[in-house]
C-alpha cells in the first residue's frame, strides 16, 4: 500500500533508503540540509521538499536518518520542527544510530506531541542500504512495530523487534561492542602469532574451526589471504570505517557508564578506536586496527 513518507536525512544511507521507498511505490518527500545530498537523492528519483516541516506536513510516516542524537532531537523540536509539522498520530521511524538515552527522549517527545514511533537503527552499511538488504533493530510497542515493519520491508531484509522504547539502539550498541572488542582480540592474536613464528594461514585454519571463531575472523579477517573478500586484501578500504566504529563504541561507552556496568573491555575498545579514528584510521576499515597493533609491538 502506498504511504506518504517524509524522509529526513538523505546522506550516504538515507539517500539509498529513500530511493528504495520510491521504487516500492510510496509517496516520498525527502529533505536534507546539504545540497550535494539533495542533488544525489533527486538523481535517484526522490522528490525533494523545501524544508523538513513541508515534507512532514502530509506525512503518515516520518523517517529520520541523521548523524547523531542532537541532530535528531533538533530536527524534531521547535516551531518549525517535525513534531509540530506532522499530523497528529504520525508514525516516526528513527533509524539513525544514537545513544539509548537519546532514543528514549525521542520516544517521550513523540508521545507528548501526540505521535508514535520506534527506534530502529540499522546494520548492513551503504551496500545494504543500496540493495535494500539492511537489518533493522527495532524498539517500541507491538502495535507500532507492526505498522513500521511493512515499511522496513521495502528497505531491508531482516527486521527484529528487540523490545520496548530504546531496545533497538541497545541491541545495536551491544552488538557493535562485541564487534569492536572481537576485532581487537583477533588482530592481537594474529600479531602475537606472527611474533611466535606462526603463519597467518595456519592460525586462521585452526581458529576459524575452533573456539576462536567469530565474524571478525571469518568474514572481516584483518590479514590478507585467508578471506579474499575482507578489506585487508584491498588496503583496508571500508567496509565499516574506523570513524563509525569509534562513534558506535562511544555510544556503547556512554551506556556502560550511565548504567554502571563493569564492561572493561568495551571501554578499552572505545579508547583504542577513538585513537585510531583520530589518527589515520577514520576512513579505513576498522580491521586496519591490526596495523596499529603491529606498529606498536616491539619485535613483531
Ligand atoms: P551522513 O552524514 O552521510 O548523512 C546524514 C545526513 O543528515 C547528511 O546529509 C546531513 O546533511 C543530514 N542532516 C543533518 N541534520 C539535518 C537536519 N536537521 N535536517 C535534514 N538533514 C539533516 O550519515 P550516514 O552515513 O547516512 O549515516 C546516517 C546514520 O546511520 C548515522 O547515525 C550513522 O551512524 C548510521 N549508520 C551508518 C552506516 C554507514 O555505513 N554509513 C551504517 C549503519 C548506521
XYZ file of C-alpha atoms and ligand atoms in Angstrom:
344
model
C 0.000 0.000 0.000
C 1.390 3.410 -0.934
C 2.159 5.511 2.136
C 3.007 9.230 2.394
C 6.541 9.234 3.780
C 8.730 12.191 4.792
C 12.395 11.164 4.669
C 14.721 13.471 6.610
C 18.478 12.959 6.088
C 19.458 11.884 2.577
C 23.130 11.115 3.266
C 25.152 8.003 2.494
C 22.477 5.743 3.964
C 19.279 7.796 3.742
C 19.653 8.631 0.042
C 19.542 4.948 -0.932
C 16.838 4.099 1.597
C 14.561 6.881 0.331
C 15.166 5.786 -3.283
C 14.129 2.215 -2.380
C 10.890 3.522 -0.859
C 10.170 5.425 -4.086
C 10.845 2.244 -6.100
C 8.437 0.349 -3.823
C 5.679 2.802 -4.851
C 5.450 5.062 -1.781
C 4.817 8.820 -1.986
C 8.149 10.027 -0.607
C 9.138 13.625 0.095
C 12.777 13.946 1.110
C 14.714 16.704 2.806
C 18.351 17.329 3.744
C 20.362 20.409 4.718
C 23.161 19.547 2.277
C 22.908 20.498 -1.394
C 25.046 17.555 -2.644
C 22.868 15.096 -0.687
C 19.724 16.654 -2.192
C 21.179 16.537 -5.703
C 22.153 12.853 -5.369
C 18.732 11.901 -3.989
C 16.953 13.849 -6.755
C 19.050 11.977 -9.293
C 17.942 8.714 -7.738
C 14.286 9.730 -8.198
C 13.456 11.078 -4.726
C 11.113 14.154 -4.767
C 12.509 16.920 -2.517
C 10.628 19.288 -0.183
C 11.596 22.887 0.684
C 12.004 22.032 4.371
C 11.620 19.210 6.846
C 8.340 20.735 8.001
C 6.983 20.803 4.461
C 7.988 17.172 3.923
C 6.190 16.174 7.136
C 3.022 18.229 6.633
C 1.044 15.451 4.893
C 3.045 12.505 6.112
C 1.688 9.284 7.556
C 5.248 8.193 8.317
C 8.338 10.321 9.078
C 11.755 8.664 8.800
C 14.868 10.293 10.266
C 18.361 9.140 9.196
C 20.672 11.745 10.727
C 24.250 11.777 12.072
C 23.693 11.861 15.861
C 21.166 12.334 18.674
C 21.455 16.114 18.767
C 20.544 16.335 15.067
C 17.522 14.098 15.604
C 16.205 15.982 18.637
C 16.997 19.313 16.908
C 15.002 18.302 13.824
C 12.027 17.185 15.925
C 11.680 20.140 18.294
C 10.731 23.793 17.867
C 8.035 25.664 15.974
C 9.476 24.589 12.607
C 10.272 21.074 13.801
C 8.901 17.775 12.560
C 6.759 17.158 15.668
C 4.791 20.346 15.142
C 4.536 19.927 11.369
C 3.329 16.304 11.161
C -0.389 15.453 11.504
C -1.261 14.053 14.963
C -0.698 10.319 15.251
C 2.100 10.203 12.655
C 4.389 7.166 12.892
C 8.047 8.215 13.347
C 10.764 5.739 12.365
C 14.041 6.947 13.915
C 16.710 4.980 12.049
C 19.883 6.922 12.984
C 22.400 5.376 15.378
C 22.059 7.444 18.569
C 22.513 6.984 22.325
C 19.979 4.783 24.104
C 19.118 7.713 26.406
C 18.521 9.973 23.379
C 16.311 7.295 21.815
C 14.220 7.207 24.990
C 13.986 11.019 24.929
C 12.744 10.803 21.333
C 10.011 8.322 22.350
C 8.969 10.689 25.138
C 8.860 13.716 22.804
C 6.763 11.750 20.305
C 4.267 10.751 22.990
C 3.983 14.311 24.337
C 3.314 15.625 20.816
C 0.587 13.047 20.126
C 2.695 10.925 17.779
C 4.038 7.380 17.963
C 7.173 5.701 16.782
C 10.032 3.245 17.041
C 13.798 3.471 17.363
C 15.229 1.371 14.541
C 18.967 1.637 13.910
C 20.302 -0.423 11.039
C 23.257 -2.562 10.152
C 24.423 -3.519 6.692
C 26.207 -0.306 5.663
C 25.783 1.596 2.424
C 25.740 -1.625 0.379
C 22.816 -2.888 2.443
C 21.091 0.497 2.081
C 21.563 0.468 -1.695
C 20.458 -3.139 -2.157
C 17.554 -2.960 0.291
C 19.078 -5.665 2.489
C 19.502 -3.761 5.772
C 18.847 -5.271 9.180
C 16.555 -3.135 11.373
C 16.792 -3.472 15.176
C 13.525 -2.100 16.473
C 12.410 -0.750 19.858
C 8.769 0.157 20.547
C 5.310 -1.270 21.234
C 3.955 -4.334 19.399
C 1.430 -2.157 17.570
C 3.985 0.415 16.392
C 6.402 -2.347 15.401
C 3.720 -3.978 13.245
C 2.984 -0.657 11.496
C 6.712 0.034 10.990
C 7.634 -3.451 9.809
C 5.805 -3.158 6.486
C 7.802 -0.004 5.659
C 11.125 -1.540 6.767
C 10.475 -4.498 4.460
C 10.918 -2.130 1.494
C 14.418 -1.145 2.716
C 15.653 -4.242 4.487
C 15.756 -7.990 4.727
C 15.816 -8.728 8.446
C 13.605 -6.851 10.895
C 13.946 -7.739 14.556
C 11.644 -6.484 17.323
C 14.103 -6.133 20.211
C 11.693 -4.865 22.887
C 10.239 -1.585 24.158
C 11.453 2.027 23.638
C 15.257 2.195 23.222
C 15.700 -1.572 22.774
C 16.716 -1.207 19.115
C 19.560 1.174 19.998
C 20.501 -1.054 22.945
C 20.835 -4.056 20.610
C 22.924 -2.016 18.181
C 25.435 -0.759 20.794
C 25.746 -4.195 22.437
C 26.356 -5.899 19.080
C 28.929 -3.327 17.999
C 30.686 -3.540 21.358
C 31.127 -7.285 20.715
C 32.384 -6.486 17.217
C 34.917 -3.835 18.321
C 36.307 -5.978 21.126
C 36.474 -9.109 18.970
C 38.258 -7.332 16.104
C 40.923 -6.105 18.517
C 41.250 -9.609 20.011
C 41.586 -11.253 16.578
C 44.153 -8.645 15.488
C 46.212 -9.071 18.673
C 46.184 -12.842 18.149
C 47.469 -12.546 14.564
C 50.282 -10.178 15.637
C 51.178 -12.478 18.538
C 51.132 -15.480 16.182
C 53.426 -13.657 13.744
C 55.898 -12.888 16.528
C 55.840 -16.575 17.556
C 56.638 -17.653 14.002
C 53.104 -18.890 13.214
C 51.781 -18.220 9.711
C 48.557 -16.243 9.409
C 47.109 -19.052 7.278
C 47.818 -21.656 9.978
C 46.255 -19.558 12.739
C 43.219 -18.904 10.534
C 42.815 -22.609 9.698
C 42.851 -23.521 13.372
C 40.877 -20.636 14.913
C 38.197 -20.428 12.193
C 37.167 -24.006 13.007
C 37.838 -23.817 16.743
C 36.668 -21.789 19.731
C 38.230 -18.541 18.485
C 35.755 -18.443 15.595
C 33.880 -15.136 15.122
C 32.762 -12.736 12.351
C 35.836 -10.518 12.815
C 37.956 -13.554 11.929
C 35.940 -15.480 9.360
C 34.318 -12.641 7.369
C 36.322 -9.466 8.037
C 39.698 -11.140 8.605
C 42.298 -8.410 9.366
C 45.136 -10.130 7.452
C 45.143 -10.578 3.673
C 44.822 -14.084 2.255
C 42.538 -16.341 4.263
C 39.296 -14.472 3.385
C 39.804 -12.950 -0.093
C 36.828 -10.559 0.244
C 37.951 -8.982 3.548
C 39.115 -5.314 3.494
C 42.676 -6.353 4.453
C 43.053 -7.543 0.833
C 42.354 -4.032 -0.523
C 44.487 -1.881 1.738
C 41.693 -1.608 4.341
C 39.226 0.285 2.184
C 35.921 0.152 4.115
C 33.790 -1.839 4.719
C 32.920 -0.374 8.033
C 35.012 2.729 8.635
C 37.062 3.281 11.796
C 35.199 6.569 12.379
C 31.853 4.735 12.527
C 33.229 2.082 14.881
C 34.615 4.859 17.105
C 31.202 6.547 17.100
C 29.309 3.350 17.964
C 31.763 2.393 20.720
C 31.397 5.941 22.095
C 27.644 5.294 22.351
C 28.338 1.919 23.971
C 30.700 3.572 26.478
C 28.034 6.177 27.268
C 25.558 3.375 28.009
C 28.172 1.427 30.035
C 28.975 4.469 32.150
C 25.379 5.556 32.687
C 24.286 2.022 33.635
C 27.263 1.325 35.906
C 28.062 -1.990 34.167
C 31.659 -3.156 34.609
C 32.449 -3.563 30.892
C 36.208 -3.107 30.999
C 36.958 -4.458 27.530
C 34.216 -2.339 25.954
C 35.719 0.807 27.480
C 39.262 -0.097 26.390
C 37.998 -0.851 22.869
C 36.327 2.566 22.811
C 39.639 4.278 23.635
C 41.559 2.185 21.085
C 39.110 3.029 18.285
C 38.835 6.694 19.342
C 42.628 6.999 18.947
C 42.513 5.035 15.672
C 39.858 7.354 14.221
C 41.714 10.474 15.430
C 44.862 9.251 13.660
C 45.000 7.531 10.278
C 42.039 5.211 10.795
C 38.926 7.368 10.322
C 38.466 6.439 6.668
C 39.987 2.953 6.827
C 38.087 -0.222 7.542
C 38.042 -0.866 11.290
C 40.060 -4.081 10.766
C 43.001 -1.746 9.970
C 43.474 -1.622 13.747
C 45.852 -4.547 13.228
C 48.370 -2.177 11.614
C 48.396 -0.037 14.774
C 48.893 -3.100 16.970
C 51.736 -4.351 14.745
C 53.395 -0.921 14.660
C 53.195 -0.560 18.440
C 54.581 -4.068 19.096
C 58.333 -4.249 19.633
C 59.963 -7.060 17.723
C 56.778 -8.142 15.932
P 25.599 11.059 6.561
O 26.372 12.042 7.353
O 26.075 10.642 5.209
O 24.074 11.579 6.370
C 23.376 12.316 7.323
C 22.642 13.430 6.581
O 21.826 14.139 7.510
C 23.591 14.469 5.960
O 23.365 14.501 4.551
C 23.195 15.797 6.644
O 23.261 16.904 5.776
C 21.773 15.496 7.056
N 21.243 16.333 8.125
C 21.798 16.676 9.315
N 20.928 17.418 10.045
C 19.794 17.536 9.305
C 18.528 18.160 9.510
N 18.243 18.819 10.637
N 17.604 18.066 8.529
C 17.854 17.398 7.391
N 19.030 16.782 7.137
C 19.985 16.859 8.079
O 25.432 9.771 7.503
P 25.060 8.275 7.055
O 26.294 7.506 6.773
O 23.942 8.336 6.060
O 24.511 7.714 8.454
C 23.260 8.120 8.984
C 23.068 7.402 10.299
O 23.109 5.981 10.102
C 24.149 7.713 11.353
O 23.553 7.796 12.610
C 25.102 6.520 11.236
O 25.799 6.257 12.447
C 24.132 5.398 10.917
N 24.723 4.263 10.182
C 25.578 4.483 9.152
C 26.125 3.396 8.470
C 27.074 3.592 7.315
O 27.680 2.605 6.883
N 27.211 4.795 6.769
C 25.777 2.084 8.849
C 24.867 1.907 9.895
C 24.341 3.005 10.557
